[in-house]
Tab-separated table of C-alpha atoms and ligand atoms in Angstrom:
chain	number	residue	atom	x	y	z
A	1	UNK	CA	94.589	124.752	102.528
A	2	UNK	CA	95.271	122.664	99.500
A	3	UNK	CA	97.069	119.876	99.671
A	4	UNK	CA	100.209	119.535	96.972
A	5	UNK	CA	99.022	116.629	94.542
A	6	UNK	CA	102.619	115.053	95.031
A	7	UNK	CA	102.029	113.724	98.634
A	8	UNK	CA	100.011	110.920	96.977
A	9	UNK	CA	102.349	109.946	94.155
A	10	UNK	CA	104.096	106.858	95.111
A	11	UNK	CA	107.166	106.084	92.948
A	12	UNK	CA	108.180	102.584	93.145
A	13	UNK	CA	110.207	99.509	92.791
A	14	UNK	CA	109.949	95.652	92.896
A	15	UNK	CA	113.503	94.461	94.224
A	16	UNK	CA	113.619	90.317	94.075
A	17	UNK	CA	115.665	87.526	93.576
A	18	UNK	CA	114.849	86.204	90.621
A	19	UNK	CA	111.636	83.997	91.268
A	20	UNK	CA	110.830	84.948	94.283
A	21	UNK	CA	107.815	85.965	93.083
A	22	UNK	CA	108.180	90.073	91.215
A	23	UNK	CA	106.358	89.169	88.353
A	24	UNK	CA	103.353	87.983	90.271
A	25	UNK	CA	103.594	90.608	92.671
A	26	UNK	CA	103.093	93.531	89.788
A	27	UNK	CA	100.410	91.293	88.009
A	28	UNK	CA	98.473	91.437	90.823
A	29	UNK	CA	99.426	95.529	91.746
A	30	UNK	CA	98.010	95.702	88.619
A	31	UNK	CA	94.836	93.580	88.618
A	32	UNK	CA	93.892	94.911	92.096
A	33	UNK	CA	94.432	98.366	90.952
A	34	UNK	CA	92.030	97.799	88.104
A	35	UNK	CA	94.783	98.313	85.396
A	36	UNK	CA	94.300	95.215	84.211
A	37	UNK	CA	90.947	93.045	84.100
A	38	UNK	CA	92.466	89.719	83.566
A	39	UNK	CA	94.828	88.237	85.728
A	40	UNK	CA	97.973	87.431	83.849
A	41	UNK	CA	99.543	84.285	84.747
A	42	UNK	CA	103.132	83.838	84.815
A	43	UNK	CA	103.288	80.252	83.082
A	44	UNK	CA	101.209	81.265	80.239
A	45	UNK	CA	102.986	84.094	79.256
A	46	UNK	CA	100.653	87.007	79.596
A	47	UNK	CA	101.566	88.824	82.297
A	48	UNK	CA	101.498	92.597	81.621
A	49	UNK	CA	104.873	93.641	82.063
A	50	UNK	CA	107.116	91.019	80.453
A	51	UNK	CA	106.660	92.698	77.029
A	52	UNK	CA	109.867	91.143	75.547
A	53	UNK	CA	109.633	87.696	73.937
A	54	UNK	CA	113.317	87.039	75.122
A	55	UNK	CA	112.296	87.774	78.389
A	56	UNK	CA	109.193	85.803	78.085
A	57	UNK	CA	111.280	82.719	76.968
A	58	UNK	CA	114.200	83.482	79.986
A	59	UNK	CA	111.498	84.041	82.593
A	60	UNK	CA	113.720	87.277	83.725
A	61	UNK	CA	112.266	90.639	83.696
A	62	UNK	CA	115.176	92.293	81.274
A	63	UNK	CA	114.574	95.756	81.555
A	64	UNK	CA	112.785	98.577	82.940
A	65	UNK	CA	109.165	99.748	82.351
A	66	UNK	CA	106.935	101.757	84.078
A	67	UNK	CA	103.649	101.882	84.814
A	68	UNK	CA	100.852	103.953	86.992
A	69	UNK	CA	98.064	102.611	88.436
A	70	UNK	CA	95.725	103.677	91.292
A	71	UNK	CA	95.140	102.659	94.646
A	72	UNK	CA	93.258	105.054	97.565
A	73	UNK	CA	93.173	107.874	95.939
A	74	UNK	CA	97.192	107.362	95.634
A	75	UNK	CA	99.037	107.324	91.674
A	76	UNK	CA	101.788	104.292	92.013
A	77	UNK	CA	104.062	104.882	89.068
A	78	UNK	CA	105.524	101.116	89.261
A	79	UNK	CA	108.916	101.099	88.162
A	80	UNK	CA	110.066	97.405	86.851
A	81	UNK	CA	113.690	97.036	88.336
A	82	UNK	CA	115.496	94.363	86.512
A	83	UNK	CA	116.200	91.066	89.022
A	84	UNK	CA	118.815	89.555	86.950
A	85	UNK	CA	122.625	90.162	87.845
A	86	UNK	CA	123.465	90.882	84.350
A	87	UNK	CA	121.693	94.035	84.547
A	88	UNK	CA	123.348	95.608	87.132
A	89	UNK	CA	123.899	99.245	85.551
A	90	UNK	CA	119.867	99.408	85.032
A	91	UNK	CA	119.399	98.579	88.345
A	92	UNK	CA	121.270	100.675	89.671
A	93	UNK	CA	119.403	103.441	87.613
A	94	UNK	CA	116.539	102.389	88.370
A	95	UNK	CA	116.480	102.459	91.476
A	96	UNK	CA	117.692	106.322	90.996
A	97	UNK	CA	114.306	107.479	89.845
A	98	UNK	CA	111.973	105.242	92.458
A	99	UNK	CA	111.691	107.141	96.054
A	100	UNK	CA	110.643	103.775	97.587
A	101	UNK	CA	110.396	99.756	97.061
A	102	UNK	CA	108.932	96.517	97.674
A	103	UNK	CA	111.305	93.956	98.623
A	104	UNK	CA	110.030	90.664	97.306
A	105	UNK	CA	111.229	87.288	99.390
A	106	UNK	CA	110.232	83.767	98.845
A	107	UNK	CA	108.897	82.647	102.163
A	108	UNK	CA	111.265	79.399	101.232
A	109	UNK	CA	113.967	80.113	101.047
A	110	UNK	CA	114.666	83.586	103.166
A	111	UNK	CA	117.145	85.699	101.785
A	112	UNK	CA	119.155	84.653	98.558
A	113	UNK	CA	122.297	85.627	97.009
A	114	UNK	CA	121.056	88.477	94.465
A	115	UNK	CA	118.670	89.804	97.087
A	116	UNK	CA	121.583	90.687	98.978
A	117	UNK	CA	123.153	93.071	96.128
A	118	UNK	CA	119.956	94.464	95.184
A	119	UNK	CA	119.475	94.898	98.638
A	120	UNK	CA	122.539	96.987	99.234
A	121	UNK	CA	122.508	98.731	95.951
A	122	UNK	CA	118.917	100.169	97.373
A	123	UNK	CA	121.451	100.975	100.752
A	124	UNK	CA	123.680	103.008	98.492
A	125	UNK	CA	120.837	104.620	97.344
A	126	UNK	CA	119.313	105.244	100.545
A	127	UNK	CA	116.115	103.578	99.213
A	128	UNK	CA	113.278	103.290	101.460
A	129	UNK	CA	112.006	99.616	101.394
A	130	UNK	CA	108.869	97.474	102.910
A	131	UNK	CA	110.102	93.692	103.079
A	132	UNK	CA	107.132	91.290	101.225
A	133	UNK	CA	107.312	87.902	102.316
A	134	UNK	CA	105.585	86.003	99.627
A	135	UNK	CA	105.166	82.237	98.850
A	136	UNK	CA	103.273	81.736	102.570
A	137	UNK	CA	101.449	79.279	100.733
A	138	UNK	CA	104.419	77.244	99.802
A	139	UNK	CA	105.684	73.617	101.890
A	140	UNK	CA	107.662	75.037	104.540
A	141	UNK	CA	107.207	78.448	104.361
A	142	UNK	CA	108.005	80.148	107.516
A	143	UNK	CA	108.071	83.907	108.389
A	144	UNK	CA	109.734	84.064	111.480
A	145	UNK	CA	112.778	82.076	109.677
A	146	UNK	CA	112.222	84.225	106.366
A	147	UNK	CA	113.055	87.045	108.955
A	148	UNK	CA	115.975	85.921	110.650
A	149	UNK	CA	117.395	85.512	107.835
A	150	UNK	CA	116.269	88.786	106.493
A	151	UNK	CA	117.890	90.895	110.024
A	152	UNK	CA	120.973	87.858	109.859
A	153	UNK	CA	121.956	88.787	106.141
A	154	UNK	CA	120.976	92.169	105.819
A	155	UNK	CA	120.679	93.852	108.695
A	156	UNK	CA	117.623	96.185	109.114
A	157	UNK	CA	115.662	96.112	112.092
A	158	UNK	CA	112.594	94.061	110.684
A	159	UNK	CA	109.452	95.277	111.441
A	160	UNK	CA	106.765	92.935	111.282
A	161	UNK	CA	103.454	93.683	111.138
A	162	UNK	CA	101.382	90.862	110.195
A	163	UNK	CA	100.964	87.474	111.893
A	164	UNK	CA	99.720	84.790	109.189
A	165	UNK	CA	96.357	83.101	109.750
A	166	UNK	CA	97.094	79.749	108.832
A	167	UNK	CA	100.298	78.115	107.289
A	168	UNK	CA	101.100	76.480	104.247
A	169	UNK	CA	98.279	75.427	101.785
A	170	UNK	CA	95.967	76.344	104.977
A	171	UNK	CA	97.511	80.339	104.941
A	172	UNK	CA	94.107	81.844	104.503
A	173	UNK	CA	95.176	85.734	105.325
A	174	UNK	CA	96.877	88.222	108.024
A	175	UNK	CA	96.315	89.653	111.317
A	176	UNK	CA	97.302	93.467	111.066
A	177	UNK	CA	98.720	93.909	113.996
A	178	UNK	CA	98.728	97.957	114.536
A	179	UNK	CA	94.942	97.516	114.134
A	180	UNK	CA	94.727	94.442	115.757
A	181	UNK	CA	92.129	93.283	112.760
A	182	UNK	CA	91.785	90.028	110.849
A	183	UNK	CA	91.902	90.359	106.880
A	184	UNK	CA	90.835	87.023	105.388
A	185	UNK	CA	90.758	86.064	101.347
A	186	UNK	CA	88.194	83.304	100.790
A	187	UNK	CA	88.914	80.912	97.427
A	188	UNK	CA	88.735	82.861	94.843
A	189	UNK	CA	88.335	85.874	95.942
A	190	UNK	CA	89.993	89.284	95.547
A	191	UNK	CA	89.159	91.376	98.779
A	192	UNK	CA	89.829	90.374	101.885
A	193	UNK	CA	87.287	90.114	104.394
A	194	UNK	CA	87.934	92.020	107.358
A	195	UNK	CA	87.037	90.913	111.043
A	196	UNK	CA	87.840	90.521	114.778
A	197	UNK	CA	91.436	88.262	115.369
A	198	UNK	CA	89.949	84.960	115.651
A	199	UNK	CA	90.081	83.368	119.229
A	200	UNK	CA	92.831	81.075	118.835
A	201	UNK	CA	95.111	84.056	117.155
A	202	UNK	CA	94.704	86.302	120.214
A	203	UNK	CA	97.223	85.699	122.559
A	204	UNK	CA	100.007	85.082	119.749
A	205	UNK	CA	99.005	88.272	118.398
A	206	UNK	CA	98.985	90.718	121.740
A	207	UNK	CA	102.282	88.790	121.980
A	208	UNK	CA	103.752	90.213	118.712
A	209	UNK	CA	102.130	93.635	118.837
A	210	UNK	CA	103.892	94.488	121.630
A	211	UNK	CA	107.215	93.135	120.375
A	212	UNK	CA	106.287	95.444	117.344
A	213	UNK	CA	105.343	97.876	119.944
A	214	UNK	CA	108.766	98.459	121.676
A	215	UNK	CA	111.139	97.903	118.299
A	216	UNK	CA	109.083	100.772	117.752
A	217	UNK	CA	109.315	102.678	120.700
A	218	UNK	CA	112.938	102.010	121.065
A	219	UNK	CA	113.927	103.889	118.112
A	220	UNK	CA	111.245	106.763	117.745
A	221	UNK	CA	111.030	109.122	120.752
A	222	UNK	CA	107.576	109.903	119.529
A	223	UNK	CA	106.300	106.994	119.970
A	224	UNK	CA	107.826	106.205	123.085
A	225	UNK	CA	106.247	109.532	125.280
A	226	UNK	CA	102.889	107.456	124.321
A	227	UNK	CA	104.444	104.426	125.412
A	228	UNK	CA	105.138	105.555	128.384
A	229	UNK	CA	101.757	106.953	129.064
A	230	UNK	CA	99.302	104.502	128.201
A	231	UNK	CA	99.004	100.170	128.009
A	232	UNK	CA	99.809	100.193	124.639
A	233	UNK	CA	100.959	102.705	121.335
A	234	UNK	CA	97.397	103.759	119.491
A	235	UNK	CA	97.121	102.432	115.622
A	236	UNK	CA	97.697	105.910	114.532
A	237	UNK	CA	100.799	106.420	116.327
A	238	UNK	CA	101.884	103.235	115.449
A	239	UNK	CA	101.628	103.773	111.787
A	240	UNK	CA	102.633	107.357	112.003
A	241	UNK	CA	105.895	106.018	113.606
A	242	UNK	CA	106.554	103.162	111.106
A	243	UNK	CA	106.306	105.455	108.769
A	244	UNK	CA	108.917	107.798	110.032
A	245	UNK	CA	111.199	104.680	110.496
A	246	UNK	CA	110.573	103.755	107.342
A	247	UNK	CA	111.580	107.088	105.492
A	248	UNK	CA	114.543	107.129	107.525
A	249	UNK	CA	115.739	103.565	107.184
A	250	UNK	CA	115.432	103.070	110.481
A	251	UNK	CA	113.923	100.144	110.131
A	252	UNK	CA	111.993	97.562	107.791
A	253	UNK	CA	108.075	96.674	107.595
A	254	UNK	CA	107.720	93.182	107.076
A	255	UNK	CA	104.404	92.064	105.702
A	256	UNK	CA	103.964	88.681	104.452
A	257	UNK	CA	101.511	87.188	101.613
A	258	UNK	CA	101.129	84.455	98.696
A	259	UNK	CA	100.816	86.959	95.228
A	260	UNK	CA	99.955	84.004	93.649
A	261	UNK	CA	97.013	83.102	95.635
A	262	UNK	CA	96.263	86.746	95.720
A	263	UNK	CA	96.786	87.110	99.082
A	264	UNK	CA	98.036	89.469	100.982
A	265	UNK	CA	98.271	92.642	98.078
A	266	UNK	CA	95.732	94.676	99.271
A	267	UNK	CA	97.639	95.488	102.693
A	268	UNK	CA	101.068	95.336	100.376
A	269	UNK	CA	99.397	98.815	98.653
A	270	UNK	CA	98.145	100.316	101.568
A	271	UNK	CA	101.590	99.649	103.127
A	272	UNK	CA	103.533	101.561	100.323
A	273	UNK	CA	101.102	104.243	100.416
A	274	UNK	CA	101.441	104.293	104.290
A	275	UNK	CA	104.748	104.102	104.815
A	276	UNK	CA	107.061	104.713	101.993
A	277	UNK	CA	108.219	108.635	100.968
A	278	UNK	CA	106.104	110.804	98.125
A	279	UNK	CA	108.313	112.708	95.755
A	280	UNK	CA	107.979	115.326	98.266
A	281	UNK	CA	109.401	113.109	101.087
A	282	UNK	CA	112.916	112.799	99.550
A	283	UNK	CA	115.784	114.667	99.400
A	284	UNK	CA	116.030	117.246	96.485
A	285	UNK	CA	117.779	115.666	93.558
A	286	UNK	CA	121.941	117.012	93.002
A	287	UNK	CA	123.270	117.153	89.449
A	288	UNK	CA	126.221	119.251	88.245
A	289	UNK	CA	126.733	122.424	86.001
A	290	UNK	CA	130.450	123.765	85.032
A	291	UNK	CA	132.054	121.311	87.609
A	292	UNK	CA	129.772	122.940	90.757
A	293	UNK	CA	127.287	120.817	92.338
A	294	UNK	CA	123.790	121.612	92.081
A	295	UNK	CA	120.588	121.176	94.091
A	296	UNK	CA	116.682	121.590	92.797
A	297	UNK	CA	113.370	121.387	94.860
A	298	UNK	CA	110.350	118.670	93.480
A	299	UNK	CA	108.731	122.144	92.585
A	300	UNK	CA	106.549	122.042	89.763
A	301	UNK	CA	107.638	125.961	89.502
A	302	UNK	CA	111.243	125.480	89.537
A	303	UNK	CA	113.699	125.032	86.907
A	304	UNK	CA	112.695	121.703	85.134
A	305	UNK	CA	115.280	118.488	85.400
A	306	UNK	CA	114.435	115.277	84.404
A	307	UNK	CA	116.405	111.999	83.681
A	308	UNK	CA	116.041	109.831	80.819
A	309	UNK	CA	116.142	106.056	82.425
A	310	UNK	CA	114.861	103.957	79.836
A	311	UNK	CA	114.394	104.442	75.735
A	312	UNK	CA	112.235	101.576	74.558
A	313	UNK	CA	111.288	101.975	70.293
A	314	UNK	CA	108.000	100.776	69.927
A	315	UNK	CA	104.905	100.541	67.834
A	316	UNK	CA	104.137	103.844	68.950
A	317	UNK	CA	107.305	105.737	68.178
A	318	UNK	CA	110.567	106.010	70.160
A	319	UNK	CA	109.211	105.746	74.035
A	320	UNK	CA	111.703	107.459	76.523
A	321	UNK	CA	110.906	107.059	80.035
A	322	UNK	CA	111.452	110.101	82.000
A	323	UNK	CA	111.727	110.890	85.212
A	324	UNK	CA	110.698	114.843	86.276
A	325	UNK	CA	112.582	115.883	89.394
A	326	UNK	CA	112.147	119.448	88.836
A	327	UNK	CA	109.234	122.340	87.103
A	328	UNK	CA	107.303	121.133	84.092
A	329	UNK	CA	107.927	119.592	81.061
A	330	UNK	CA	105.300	120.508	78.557
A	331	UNK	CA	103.976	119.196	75.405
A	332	UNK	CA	106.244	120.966	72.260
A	333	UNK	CA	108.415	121.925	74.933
A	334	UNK	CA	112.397	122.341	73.705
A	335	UNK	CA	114.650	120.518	76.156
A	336	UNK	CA	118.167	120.786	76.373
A	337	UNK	CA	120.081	117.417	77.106
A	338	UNK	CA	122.927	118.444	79.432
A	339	UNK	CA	125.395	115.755	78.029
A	340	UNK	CA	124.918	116.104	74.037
A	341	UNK	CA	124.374	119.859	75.043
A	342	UNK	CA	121.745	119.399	72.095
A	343	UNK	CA	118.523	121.229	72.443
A	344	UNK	CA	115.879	118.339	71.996
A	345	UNK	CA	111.767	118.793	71.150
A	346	UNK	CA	109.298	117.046	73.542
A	347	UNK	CA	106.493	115.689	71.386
A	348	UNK	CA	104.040	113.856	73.311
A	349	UNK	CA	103.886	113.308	76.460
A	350	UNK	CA	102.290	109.736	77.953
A	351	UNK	CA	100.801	108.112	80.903
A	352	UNK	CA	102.115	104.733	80.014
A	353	UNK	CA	99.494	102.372	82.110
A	354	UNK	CA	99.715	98.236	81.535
A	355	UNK	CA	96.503	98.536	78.885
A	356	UNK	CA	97.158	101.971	77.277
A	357	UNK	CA	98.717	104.964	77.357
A	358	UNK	CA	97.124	108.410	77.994
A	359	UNK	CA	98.035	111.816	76.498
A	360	UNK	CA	98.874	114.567	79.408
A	361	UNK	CA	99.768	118.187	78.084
A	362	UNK	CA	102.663	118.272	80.586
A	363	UNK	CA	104.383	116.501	83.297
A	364	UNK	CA	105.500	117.700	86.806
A	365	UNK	CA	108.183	117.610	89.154
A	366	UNK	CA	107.919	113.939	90.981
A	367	UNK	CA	106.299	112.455	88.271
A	368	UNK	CA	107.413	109.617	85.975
A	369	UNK	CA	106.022	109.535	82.285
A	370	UNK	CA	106.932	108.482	79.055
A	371	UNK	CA	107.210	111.021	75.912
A	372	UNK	CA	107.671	110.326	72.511
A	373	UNK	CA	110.044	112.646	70.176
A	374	UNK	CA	113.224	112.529	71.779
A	375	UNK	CA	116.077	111.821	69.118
A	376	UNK	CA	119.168	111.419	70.620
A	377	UNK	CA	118.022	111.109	74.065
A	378	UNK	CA	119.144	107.848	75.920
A	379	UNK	CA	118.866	105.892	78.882
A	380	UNK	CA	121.214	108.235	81.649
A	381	UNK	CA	120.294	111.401	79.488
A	382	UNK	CA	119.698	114.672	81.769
A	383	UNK	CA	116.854	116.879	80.609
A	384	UNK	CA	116.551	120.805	81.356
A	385	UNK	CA	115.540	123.928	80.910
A	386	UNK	CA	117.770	125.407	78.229
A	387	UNK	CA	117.868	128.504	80.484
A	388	UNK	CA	118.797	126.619	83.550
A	389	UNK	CA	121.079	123.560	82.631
A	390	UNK	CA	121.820	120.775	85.050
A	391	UNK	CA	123.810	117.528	84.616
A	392	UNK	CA	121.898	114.604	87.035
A	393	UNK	CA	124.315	111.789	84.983
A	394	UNK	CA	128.263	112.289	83.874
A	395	UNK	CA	127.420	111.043	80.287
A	396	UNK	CA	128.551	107.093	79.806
A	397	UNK	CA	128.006	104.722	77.319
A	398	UNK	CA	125.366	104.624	75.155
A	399	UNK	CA	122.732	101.877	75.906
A	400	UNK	CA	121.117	100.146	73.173
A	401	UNK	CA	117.168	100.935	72.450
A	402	UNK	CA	115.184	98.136	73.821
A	403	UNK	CA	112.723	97.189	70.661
A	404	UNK	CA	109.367	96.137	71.940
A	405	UNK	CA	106.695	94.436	69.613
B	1	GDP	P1	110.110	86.568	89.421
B	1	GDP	O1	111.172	85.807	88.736
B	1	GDP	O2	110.571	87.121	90.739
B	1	GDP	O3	109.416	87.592	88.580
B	1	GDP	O4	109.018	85.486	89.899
B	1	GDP	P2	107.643	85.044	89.239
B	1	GDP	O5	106.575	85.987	89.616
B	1	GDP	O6	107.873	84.750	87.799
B	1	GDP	O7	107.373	83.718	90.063
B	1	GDP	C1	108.241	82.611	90.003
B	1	GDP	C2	107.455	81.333	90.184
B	1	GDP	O8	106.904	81.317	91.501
B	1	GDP	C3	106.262	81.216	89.208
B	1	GDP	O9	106.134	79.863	88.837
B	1	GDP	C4	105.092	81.681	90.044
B	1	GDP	O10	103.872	81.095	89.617
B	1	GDP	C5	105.480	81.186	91.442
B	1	GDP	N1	104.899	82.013	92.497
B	1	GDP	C6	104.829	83.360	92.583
B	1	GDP	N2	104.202	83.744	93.696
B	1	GDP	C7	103.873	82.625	94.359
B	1	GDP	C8	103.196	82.359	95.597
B	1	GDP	O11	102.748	83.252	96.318
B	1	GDP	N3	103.074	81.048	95.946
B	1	GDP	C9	103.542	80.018	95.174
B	1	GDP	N4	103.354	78.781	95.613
B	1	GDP	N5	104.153	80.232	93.992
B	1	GDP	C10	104.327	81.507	93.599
């Protein structure tokens, strides 16, 4: 049997405080997923996805862009969500379109002020979320505090599934604790290297597996008919279960890292590709038509929908960032935008990625792309099928096109 393509699209966000580390985070999503071949650095003002000089100068991400990348065989479409307060109403869209995130916490200082309301905006939005704990490197980073803070101030039931090798400037890599494995990172280098939990790690980390163990077993009966029959939960089921608790939001993995060291990414992807929901995994999208509410399936065959979250003009024409919920959206297509009720013309369609884009001759339901011809089309804009039409957004105010050098 064929497996549908969408079970390994991954659509997701980067939720942070501001400095807490997003910006290095994607830089190195992106260097590790090959999208990039030169590590940007934040301080030098070449990191891929602050495009905007203002930004650049503010040190803020200001607003949304996506990109895909690759990791095992999975397409991330990385959705910048803005950090800064001010930007609440993109936020709040963005985090519409992603089906899962990456909460980003400085190891430092635990939980801040603005991660708690990005924190329960993704709540509102039933957003599935892995907790990053970055900065281990840092004077006085501490996990376990990072965490209390993280269960004291927002209230999941924190996962965690790493025990750090090391602390401080000596934080040299992970144990992953549902395989019981070591993942080291050398200096300088990008992959970890993989081995046996040193000696002096083992005892600590049989102690935390099985705390992992029954916060898992507690809350998925799955898990806990294995518990019950054997010593301990097998890898598989393990992940299997955090994975259902995840998708749920019954509970939180925790993994911890330093982005700028370049530690601790690697398991950060396979974690999102894990654990957090494909297009597939969420609930249907709801929109309205004539006042009646409206469900349609991620089914590349159904009626399309799509919602406009971000217009950017650039050098390449008038960019609007789409996100397909529903059927196809083809190249030449006519569209017709539920709010102007205005039939609009799709010109090109593009897989924006952080060094170019590539042409596709259409897009599908779960997939987020970028197309170039939309004229009136803005950021909240609903896109259908003429045939079939389908309001995602009650029309608002217009938001200005972003102009991007
Ligand atoms: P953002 O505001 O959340 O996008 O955060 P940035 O990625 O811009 O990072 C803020 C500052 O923290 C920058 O000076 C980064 O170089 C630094 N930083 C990011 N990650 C780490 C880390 O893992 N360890 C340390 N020590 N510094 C980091």
């Amino acid at each position: 049997m064929r497996t549908n393509p969408l079970t390994t699209v991954r659509n997701l966000g980067i939720l942070a405080h501001v400095d807490a580390g997003k910006t290095t985070v994607t830089e190195r999503i992106l260097y590790l997923t090959g999208t990039t071949h030169k590590r940007g650095e934040v301080h030098d003002g070449t990191t891929v996805t602050d495009f905007d000089p203002q930004e650049r100068d503010r040190g803020i991400t200001i607003f949304a862009a996506a990109v895909s990348c690759a990791w095992a065989g999975h397409r991330i479409n990385l959705i910048d969500t803005p950090g800064h307060v001010d930007f609440a109403d993109e936020v709040e869209r963005s985090l519409r379109v992603l089906d899962g995130a990456v909460a980003v916490f400085d190891a430092v200082a635990g939980v801040e002020p603005q991660s708690e309301s990005v924190w329960r905006q993704a709540d509102r939005h039933g957003v599935p979320r892995i907790a990053f704990v970055n900065k281990m490197d840092r004077a006085g980073a501490d996990l376990d505090a990072a965490v209390a803070s993280i269960r004291e101030r927002l209230h999941p039931v924190p996962l965690v599934v790493q025990l750090p090798i090391g602390t401080e400037d000596g934080f040299t890599g992970v144990v992953d604790l549902p395989r019981m494995r070591a993942l080291v990172w050398a200096d300088g280098a990008d992959a970890a290297e993989e081995g046996p939990v040193p000696g002096t790690l083992r005892e600590e980390a049989a102690r935390r597996r099985r705390v992992l163990e029954e916060a898992v077993a507690e809350r998925h009966p799955g898990a806990l008919e294995e518990f019950c029959d054997r010593e301990t939960l097998t890898a598989a089921t393990l992940t299997g279960a955090l994975r259902d608790l995840t998708r749920t939001g019954d509970g939180v993995v925790v993994l911890c890292g330093s982005a700028y060291r370049n530690r601790g990414v690697e398991p950060l992807l396979d974690a999102v590709v894990a654990y957090l929901p494909s297009p597939l995994d969420v609930p249907p999208v709801r929109g309205t038509h004539d006042g009646a509410e409206r469900e349609r399936p991620a089914d590349p065959a159904a009626p399309m929908a799509a919602l406009a979250f971000k217009v950017n003009a650039t050098p390449t024409g008038r960019l609007t960032y789409l996100r397909v919920y529903s059927g196809t959206i083809g190249k030449g297509d006519t569209v017709w935008d539920a709010g102007t009720r205005r039939t609009e013309r799709i010109g090109r369609i593009l897989r924006v990625r952080a060094d170019r884009h590539d042409p596709l001759e259409r897009a599908v339901a779960g997939d987020i792309v970028a197309v170039v011809g939309l004229k009136t089309a803005r950021a909240g804009s609903t896109l259908c099928a003429p045939g079939a039409p389908l309001l995602l957004e009650p029309p608002g105010v217009a938001e200005p096109v972003v102009h991007v050098a």
